[in-house]
Amino acid sequence: VSGSFVFMNGCTGNDCINTRVDNCYLTDAACATKAVDHLIQLGARKFLLPPQADNLPRIRTLSTAIQARRSAALPLEFFVYEGYRWENYNNDCGEYTADINATLAPLTVEFPTSFVGIQLMDEPRKSDLASLQLQVACIRGNPNPAIRSLKIFVNLLPLDSNLVKDPMLDKGAAAFLTPAEYGVDCAAGGITDTGKATDLVSKFTSYVIEAANMIQPANGSGSSYLATNIYPFIKTYNNCAAAREFVMSEGLSTLSAAANLRGITPVSYTQNTRSLGSDPSFYYANFHKLRWSASWFYSLGGRSISNFVSNNYDGKSTDDDVLQGMLDNNNDPTTLASDAQ
């Protein structure tokens, strides 16, 4: 979808960042240009950079390629990830401000039109939001007008995450609830326990509203984006259309309503990925399935999508966890690329 976000996954999983430099868009200018050009052809206009807070050379490699392709007709933008750095400072605004003014402020000068925003912690729990609220206040209170006017992007948990039901769980325990846990009977093809369904939606609504209030534009600050990543074609829903439809309808409509009421752009991640192993967690979503899921979101008030994921991702431990992206490890389009257009 033209004008959409793309989630950049750090080249080829963790391999490129930690040990490799070949074909990596964070370390090689030609590779960065190649990746950006292909993603532009697929409709990307906003780039969510991978976590590289303490490595400005890598940020600059990709950002330079984005800036070079930017024009009035092609208004490319990028966001830097600021989840880890804030956590490292334990809510200390003074130290955080000094750090980002030394590291991010130069980017606002070097890339004044394309560097537009900050992405907060990915998939925060409700119990994380108080800390993130302090981070947002710290950013918006920054003495540098270029920093305090940056846009804020935050991606929330999906409706059926067990961390929505119990936000005090450790994030390492993140998993999907089973349909029965939120009142859906797959065999019956619908909700059979309205109490469980209502309880989960109520908790998700409270979580989304708190996050939306936290990033609501105010006092001349930049605009905001509120996202969630509901992937419709995964193992959880493979034999349970009722669960898929419940999670999509309730999750996407709740997010869109809360965001739109506050002048925030609601964003949904699209499943531009699939597992390559023998026991897939992500099933193949062709062009028609992607259009179906995006249309569902827009009909529920959505206003933008984020393509997940840019490149093949091999950062997990088994073959069954290897994910194919829109580009391969050489930054060439994969078979999924044509489905993304």
Tab-separated table of C-alpha atoms in Angstrom:
chain	number	residue	atom	x	y	z
A	1	VAL	CA	0.000	0.000	0.000
A	2	SER	CA	1.592	3.253	-1.117
A	3	GLY	CA	2.615	5.562	1.710
A	4	SER	CA	2.959	2.794	4.257
A	5	PHE	CA	5.524	2.044	6.946
A	6	VAL	CA	8.063	-0.743	6.689
A	7	PHE	CA	9.607	-2.453	9.698
A	8	MET	CA	13.357	-2.782	9.099
A	9	ASN	CA	14.614	-5.850	10.904
A	10	GLY	CA	18.355	-5.269	11.138
A	11	CYS	CA	19.462	-6.722	7.789
A	12	THR	CA	19.569	-10.494	8.202
A	13	GLY	CA	18.476	-11.078	11.751
A	14	ASN	CA	21.192	-10.690	14.345
A	15	ASP	CA	23.939	-12.095	12.099
A	16	CYS	CA	24.653	-8.924	10.172
A	17	ILE	CA	24.591	-6.625	13.175
A	18	ASN	CA	26.860	-8.749	15.300
A	19	THR	CA	29.254	-10.490	12.963
A	20	ARG	CA	28.702	-9.729	9.281
A	21	VAL	CA	29.099	-6.682	7.092
A	22	ASP	CA	28.383	-8.149	3.656
A	23	ASN	CA	25.088	-7.111	2.053
A	24	CYS	CA	24.033	-5.203	5.158
A	25	TYR	CA	22.085	-1.993	4.643
A	26	LEU	CA	23.369	-0.696	7.980
A	27	THR	CA	27.030	-0.945	7.034
A	28	ASP	CA	27.212	-0.675	3.241
A	29	ALA	CA	25.946	2.387	1.377
A	30	ALA	CA	25.280	0.538	-1.877
A	31	CYS	CA	23.266	-2.117	-0.042
A	32	ALA	CA	21.316	0.579	1.776
A	33	THR	CA	20.419	2.252	-1.501
A	34	LYS	CA	19.446	-1.077	-3.039
A	35	ALA	CA	17.181	-1.980	-0.105
A	36	VAL	CA	15.551	1.464	-0.015
A	37	ASP	CA	14.936	1.484	-3.773
A	38	HIS	CA	13.254	-1.922	-3.713
A	39	LEU	CA	11.111	-1.028	-0.687
A	40	ILE	CA	10.027	2.226	-2.342
A	41	GLN	CA	8.851	0.172	-5.320
A	42	LEU	CA	6.766	-1.872	-2.879
A	43	GLY	CA	5.073	1.258	-1.559
A	44	ALA	CA	7.144	2.064	1.531
A	45	ARG	CA	7.381	5.729	2.449
A	46	LYS	CA	8.083	5.591	6.187
A	47	PHE	CA	10.959	3.496	7.568
A	48	LEU	CA	11.063	2.146	11.123
A	49	LEU	CA	14.799	1.742	11.725
A	50	PRO	CA	16.062	-1.200	13.821
A	51	PRO	CA	17.525	-0.529	17.299
A	52	GLN	CA	20.872	1.194	16.747
A	53	ALA	CA	20.765	3.966	19.354
A	54	ASP	CA	24.468	3.810	20.151
A	55	ASN	CA	25.716	3.318	16.604
A	56	LEU	CA	25.266	6.511	14.628
A	57	PRO	CA	27.371	5.334	11.668
A	58	ARG	CA	24.866	2.550	11.018
A	59	ILE	CA	21.905	4.882	11.382
A	60	ARG	CA	23.547	7.289	8.963
A	61	THR	CA	24.182	4.580	6.355
A	62	LEU	CA	20.509	3.769	5.970
A	63	SER	CA	19.298	7.318	6.634
A	64	THR	CA	21.540	8.727	3.928
A	65	ALA	CA	19.981	6.368	1.391
A	66	ILE	CA	16.483	7.390	2.511
A	67	GLN	CA	17.312	11.104	2.397
A	68	ALA	CA	18.914	10.772	-1.061
A	69	ARG	CA	15.681	9.386	-2.523
A	70	ARG	CA	13.427	11.908	-0.812
A	71	SER	CA	11.681	14.534	-2.965
A	72	ALA	CA	8.482	16.533	-3.034
A	73	ALA	CA	6.895	13.697	-4.972
A	74	LEU	CA	8.462	11.050	-2.729
A	75	PRO	CA	8.308	12.342	0.881
A	76	LEU	CA	10.290	9.578	2.581
A	77	GLU	CA	10.610	9.593	6.378
A	78	PHE	CA	12.352	7.529	9.044
A	79	PHE	CA	11.893	6.841	12.754
A	80	VAL	CA	14.608	5.743	15.183
A	81	TYR	CA	13.974	3.172	17.918
A	82	GLU	CA	14.291	4.597	21.434
A	83	GLY	CA	13.047	1.735	23.599
A	84	TYR	CA	16.335	0.412	24.932
A	85	ARG	CA	18.026	3.719	25.674
A	86	TRP	CA	15.149	4.949	27.863
A	87	GLU	CA	15.136	1.680	29.797
A	88	ASN	CA	18.864	2.054	30.430
A	89	TYR	CA	18.340	5.404	32.162
A	90	ASN	CA	15.637	4.147	34.548
A	91	ASN	CA	13.282	7.078	33.923
A	92	ASP	CA	16.001	9.714	34.482
A	93	CYS	CA	14.944	12.507	32.127
A	94	GLY	CA	18.069	14.583	32.703
A	95	GLU	CA	20.493	11.876	31.655
A	96	TYR	CA	18.270	10.762	28.804
A	97	THR	CA	17.976	14.325	27.488
A	98	ALA	CA	21.740	14.813	27.559
A	99	ASP	CA	22.233	11.563	25.646
A	100	ILE	CA	19.691	12.109	22.877
A	101	ASN	CA	20.769	15.731	22.462
A	102	ALA	CA	24.268	14.445	21.774
A	103	THR	CA	23.201	11.600	19.486
A	104	LEU	CA	19.806	12.318	17.919
A	105	ALA	CA	20.036	16.095	17.654
A	106	PRO	CA	22.766	15.863	14.969
A	107	LEU	CA	20.432	13.696	12.896
A	108	THR	CA	17.815	16.469	12.904
A	109	VAL	CA	20.435	18.717	11.297
A	110	GLU	CA	21.797	16.139	8.845
A	111	PHE	CA	18.362	14.810	7.846
A	112	PRO	CA	16.019	17.723	8.611
A	113	THR	CA	13.173	16.570	6.388
A	114	SER	CA	13.437	12.786	6.569
A	115	PHE	CA	14.180	12.214	10.287
A	116	VAL	CA	10.721	12.785	11.710
A	117	GLY	CA	10.099	10.517	14.660
A	118	ILE	CA	10.880	8.229	17.556
A	119	GLN	CA	9.560	4.719	18.116
A	120	LEU	CA	9.010	3.825	21.758
A	121	MET	CA	9.367	0.393	23.387
A	122	ASP	CA	7.859	-2.270	21.147
A	123	GLU	CA	4.786	-4.071	22.515
A	124	PRO	CA	4.762	-2.494	25.985
A	125	ARG	CA	2.633	-4.074	28.674
A	126	LYS	CA	0.066	-1.920	30.465
A	127	SER	CA	2.451	-1.986	33.415
A	128	ASP	CA	5.116	-0.346	31.188
A	129	LEU	CA	2.995	2.641	30.196
A	130	ALA	CA	3.720	4.770	33.262
A	131	SER	CA	7.417	4.714	32.384
A	132	LEU	CA	6.706	5.459	28.725
A	133	GLN	CA	4.537	8.402	29.730
A	134	LEU	CA	7.583	9.860	31.477
A	135	GLN	CA	9.634	9.274	28.330
A	136	VAL	CA	7.082	11.070	26.161
A	137	ALA	CA	6.988	13.994	28.612
A	138	CYS	CA	10.783	14.076	28.584
A	139	ILE	CA	10.942	14.156	24.778
A	140	ARG	CA	8.251	16.820	24.531
A	141	GLY	CA	9.958	18.899	27.206
A	142	ASN	CA	13.330	18.798	25.468
A	143	PRO	CA	14.912	22.259	25.114
A	144	ASN	CA	15.779	21.487	21.484
A	145	PRO	CA	12.685	22.271	19.361
A	146	ALA	CA	13.766	19.782	16.699
A	147	ILE	CA	13.667	16.960	19.278
A	148	ARG	CA	10.478	17.938	21.078
A	149	SER	CA	8.574	18.214	17.803
A	150	LEU	CA	9.425	14.668	16.677
A	151	LYS	CA	6.526	12.333	16.008
A	152	ILE	CA	5.886	9.453	18.414
A	153	PHE	CA	5.246	5.883	17.205
A	154	VAL	CA	4.262	3.084	19.553
A	155	ASN	CA	3.283	-0.463	18.620
A	156	LEU	CA	0.979	-2.159	21.125
A	157	LEU	CA	0.399	-5.809	21.922
A	158	PRO	CA	-2.308	-7.628	19.975
A	159	LEU	CA	-5.651	-8.218	21.652
A	160	ASP	CA	-5.022	-11.907	22.293
A	161	SER	CA	-1.605	-11.576	23.930
A	162	ASN	CA	-1.484	-13.121	27.369
A	163	LEU	CA	0.237	-9.899	28.478
A	164	VAL	CA	-3.016	-8.042	27.796
A	165	LYS	CA	-4.879	-10.407	30.086
A	166	ASP	CA	-2.129	-10.277	32.735
A	167	PRO	CA	0.173	-7.240	32.296
A	168	MET	CA	2.330	-8.251	35.245
A	169	LEU	CA	3.708	-11.294	33.461
A	170	ASP	CA	7.337	-11.160	32.409
A	171	LYS	CA	7.673	-10.076	28.775
A	172	GLY	CA	9.684	-13.206	28.136
A	173	ALA	CA	6.525	-15.192	28.790
A	174	ALA	CA	4.673	-13.507	25.943
A	175	ALA	CA	2.421	-15.869	24.041
A	176	PHE	CA	-1.017	-15.961	22.498
A	177	LEU	CA	-4.072	-16.884	24.499
A	178	THR	CA	-5.963	-19.878	23.187
A	179	PRO	CA	-9.374	-19.074	21.685
A	180	ALA	CA	-11.070	-20.856	24.599
A	181	GLU	CA	-9.388	-18.445	27.021
A	182	TYR	CA	-11.298	-15.530	25.504
A	183	GLY	CA	-14.557	-17.379	25.058
A	184	VAL	CA	-14.354	-18.549	21.445
A	185	ASP	CA	-15.365	-22.110	20.607
A	186	CYS	CA	-13.686	-23.044	17.338
A	187	ALA	CA	-15.876	-26.069	16.730
A	188	ALA	CA	-19.047	-24.068	17.305
A	189	GLY	CA	-17.711	-21.251	15.153
A	190	GLY	CA	-18.284	-18.384	17.546
A	191	ILE	CA	-18.269	-16.952	21.055
A	192	THR	CA	-19.758	-19.277	23.647
A	193	ASP	CA	-18.513	-17.505	26.786
A	194	THR	CA	-19.366	-13.811	26.524
A	195	GLY	CA	-17.928	-13.145	29.970
A	196	LYS	CA	-14.423	-14.128	28.919
A	197	ALA	CA	-14.704	-12.244	25.626
A	198	THR	CA	-15.989	-9.100	27.304
A	199	ASP	CA	-13.311	-9.230	29.984
A	200	LEU	CA	-10.476	-9.407	27.458
A	201	VAL	CA	-11.905	-6.610	25.302
A	202	SER	CA	-12.369	-4.453	28.409
A	203	LYS	CA	-8.739	-4.942	29.426
A	204	PHE	CA	-7.508	-4.251	25.910
A	205	THR	CA	-9.640	-1.106	25.669
A	206	SER	CA	-8.238	0.244	28.933
A	207	TYR	CA	-4.703	-0.507	27.740
A	208	VAL	CA	-5.199	1.161	24.345
A	209	ILE	CA	-6.848	4.262	25.801
A	210	GLU	CA	-4.047	4.742	28.314
A	211	ALA	CA	-1.464	4.458	25.533
A	212	ALA	CA	-3.412	6.845	23.290
A	213	ASN	CA	-3.723	9.428	26.053
A	214	MET	CA	0.018	9.109	26.654
A	215	ILE	CA	1.026	10.045	23.089
A	216	GLN	CA	-1.822	12.409	22.227
A	217	PRO	CA	-0.314	15.421	20.434
A	218	ALA	CA	-0.164	18.518	22.636
A	219	ASN	CA	1.674	21.814	23.092
A	220	GLY	CA	3.063	21.969	19.585
A	221	SER	CA	4.460	18.445	19.661
A	222	GLY	CA	4.649	16.318	16.557
A	223	SER	CA	1.835	14.014	15.493
A	224	SER	CA	1.608	10.455	16.781
A	225	TYR	CA	1.032	6.921	15.514
A	226	LEU	CA	-0.586	4.105	17.487
A	227	ALA	CA	-0.146	0.603	16.070
A	228	THR	CA	-0.861	-3.014	16.824
A	229	ASN	CA	0.405	-6.190	15.186
A	230	ILE	CA	-2.434	-8.615	14.620
A	231	TYR	CA	-1.226	-11.187	12.077
A	232	PRO	CA	-4.286	-13.033	10.729
A	233	PHE	CA	-2.543	-15.983	9.079
A	234	ILE	CA	-0.723	-17.714	11.905
A	235	LYS	CA	-0.946	-21.091	13.573
A	236	THR	CA	-3.270	-19.800	16.318
A	237	TYR	CA	-6.042	-19.052	13.802
A	238	ASN	CA	-5.323	-21.740	11.223
A	239	ASN	CA	-8.341	-23.840	12.145
A	240	CYS	CA	-10.359	-21.165	13.929
A	241	ALA	CA	-11.817	-18.447	11.733
A	242	ALA	CA	-14.031	-17.320	14.614
A	243	ALA	CA	-10.951	-16.479	16.694
A	244	ARG	CA	-9.350	-14.606	13.797
A	245	GLU	CA	-12.484	-12.558	13.198
A	246	PHE	CA	-12.986	-11.784	16.892
A	247	VAL	CA	-9.399	-10.623	17.409
A	248	MET	CA	-9.360	-8.561	14.222
A	249	SER	CA	-12.750	-6.903	14.659
A	250	GLU	CA	-12.398	-6.078	18.355
A	251	GLY	CA	-8.676	-5.336	18.325
A	252	LEU	CA	-8.542	-3.154	15.218
A	253	SER	CA	-11.771	-1.246	15.893
A	254	THR	CA	-10.716	-0.480	19.474
A	255	LEU	CA	-7.313	0.782	18.378
A	256	SER	CA	-8.738	2.877	15.533
A	257	ALA	CA	-11.452	4.495	17.634
A	258	ALA	CA	-9.097	5.432	20.475
A	259	ALA	CA	-6.517	6.853	18.075
A	260	ASN	CA	-8.867	8.753	15.774
A	261	LEU	CA	-10.679	10.410	18.679
A	262	ARG	CA	-7.347	11.863	19.844
A	263	GLY	CA	-5.929	13.003	16.525
A	264	ILE	CA	-3.553	10.027	16.338
A	265	THR	CA	-3.022	7.919	13.229
A	266	PRO	CA	-4.010	4.260	13.795
A	267	VAL	CA	-1.628	1.777	12.171
A	268	SER	CA	-1.886	-1.977	11.650
A	269	TYR	CA	1.042	-4.261	10.828
A	270	THR	CA	0.522	-6.440	7.764
A	271	GLN	CA	1.846	-9.969	7.469
A	272	ASN	CA	4.465	-9.594	4.726
A	273	THR	CA	6.325	-12.601	6.088
A	274	ARG	CA	6.069	-16.355	6.318
A	275	SER	CA	7.873	-19.164	8.108
A	276	LEU	CA	10.188	-21.246	5.978
A	277	GLY	CA	10.366	-24.255	8.281
A	278	SER	CA	8.370	-27.476	8.321
A	279	ASP	CA	6.189	-26.374	11.257
A	280	PRO	CA	5.283	-22.798	10.319
A	281	SER	CA	4.078	-20.246	12.836
A	282	PHE	CA	3.445	-17.696	10.050
A	283	TYR	CA	1.559	-19.021	7.036
A	284	TYR	CA	1.857	-17.610	3.540
A	285	ALA	CA	-0.407	-14.591	2.981
A	286	ASN	CA	-0.774	-13.861	-0.734
A	287	PHE	CA	-1.821	-10.557	-2.314
A	288	HIS	CA	-5.527	-11.291	-1.877
A	289	LYS	CA	-5.146	-12.142	1.814
A	290	LEU	CA	-3.070	-9.032	2.437
A	291	ARG	CA	-5.651	-6.890	0.645
A	292	TRP	CA	-8.415	-8.571	2.635
A	293	SER	CA	-6.756	-7.902	5.990
A	294	ALA	CA	-5.810	-4.303	5.071
A	295	SER	CA	-9.350	-3.628	3.829
A	296	TRP	CA	-10.736	-4.957	7.091
A	297	PHE	CA	-8.550	-2.500	9.016
A	298	TYR	CA	-9.470	0.489	6.860
A	299	SER	CA	-13.173	-0.351	7.159
A	300	LEU	CA	-12.771	-0.230	10.958
A	301	GLY	CA	-11.209	3.231	10.918
A	302	GLY	CA	-7.552	2.423	10.216
A	303	ARG	CA	-5.455	4.977	8.361
A	304	SER	CA	-2.042	3.401	7.680
A	305	ILE	CA	-0.271	0.059	7.620
A	306	SER	CA	3.213	-1.125	8.511
A	307	ASN	CA	4.744	-3.896	6.430
A	308	PHE	CA	6.381	-6.644	8.484
A	309	VAL	CA	9.079	-7.439	7.623
A	310	SER	CA	11.724	-5.884	5.340
A	311	ASN	CA	14.266	-8.734	5.019
A	312	ASN	CA	14.598	-12.433	5.742
A	313	TYR	CA	14.961	-12.860	9.471
A	314	ASP	CA	17.128	-15.650	10.838
A	315	GLY	CA	17.668	-14.477	14.369
A	316	LYS	CA	15.933	-17.425	16.019
A	317	SER	CA	17.384	-20.766	17.026
A	318	THR	CA	15.645	-23.306	14.788
A	319	ASP	CA	14.845	-23.671	11.111
A	320	ASP	CA	11.145	-23.490	11.886
A	321	ASP	CA	11.628	-19.937	13.202
A	322	VAL	CA	13.284	-18.590	10.039
A	323	LEU	CA	11.049	-15.929	8.497
A	324	GLN	CA	11.040	-14.804	4.902
A	325	GLY	CA	10.682	-11.061	4.357
A	326	MET	CA	9.989	-8.908	1.327
A	327	LEU	CA	13.734	-8.774	0.579
A	328	ASP	CA	16.305	-11.529	0.925
A	329	ASN	CA	19.733	-11.377	2.569
A	330	ASN	CA	21.130	-9.718	-0.573
A	331	ASN	CA	18.395	-7.042	-0.459
A	332	ASP	CA	16.745	-8.467	-3.567
A	333	PRO	CA	12.959	-8.958	-3.701
A	334	THR	CA	11.711	-12.358	-2.562
A	335	THR	CA	8.639	-14.165	-3.812
A	336	LEU	CA	6.648	-12.230	-1.197
A	337	ALA	CA	7.473	-8.879	-2.779
A	338	SER	CA	4.902	-9.102	-5.559
A	339	ASP	CA	2.196	-9.830	-2.969
A	340	ALA	CA	3.071	-6.631	-1.108
A	341	GLN	CA	2.420	-4.354	-4.093
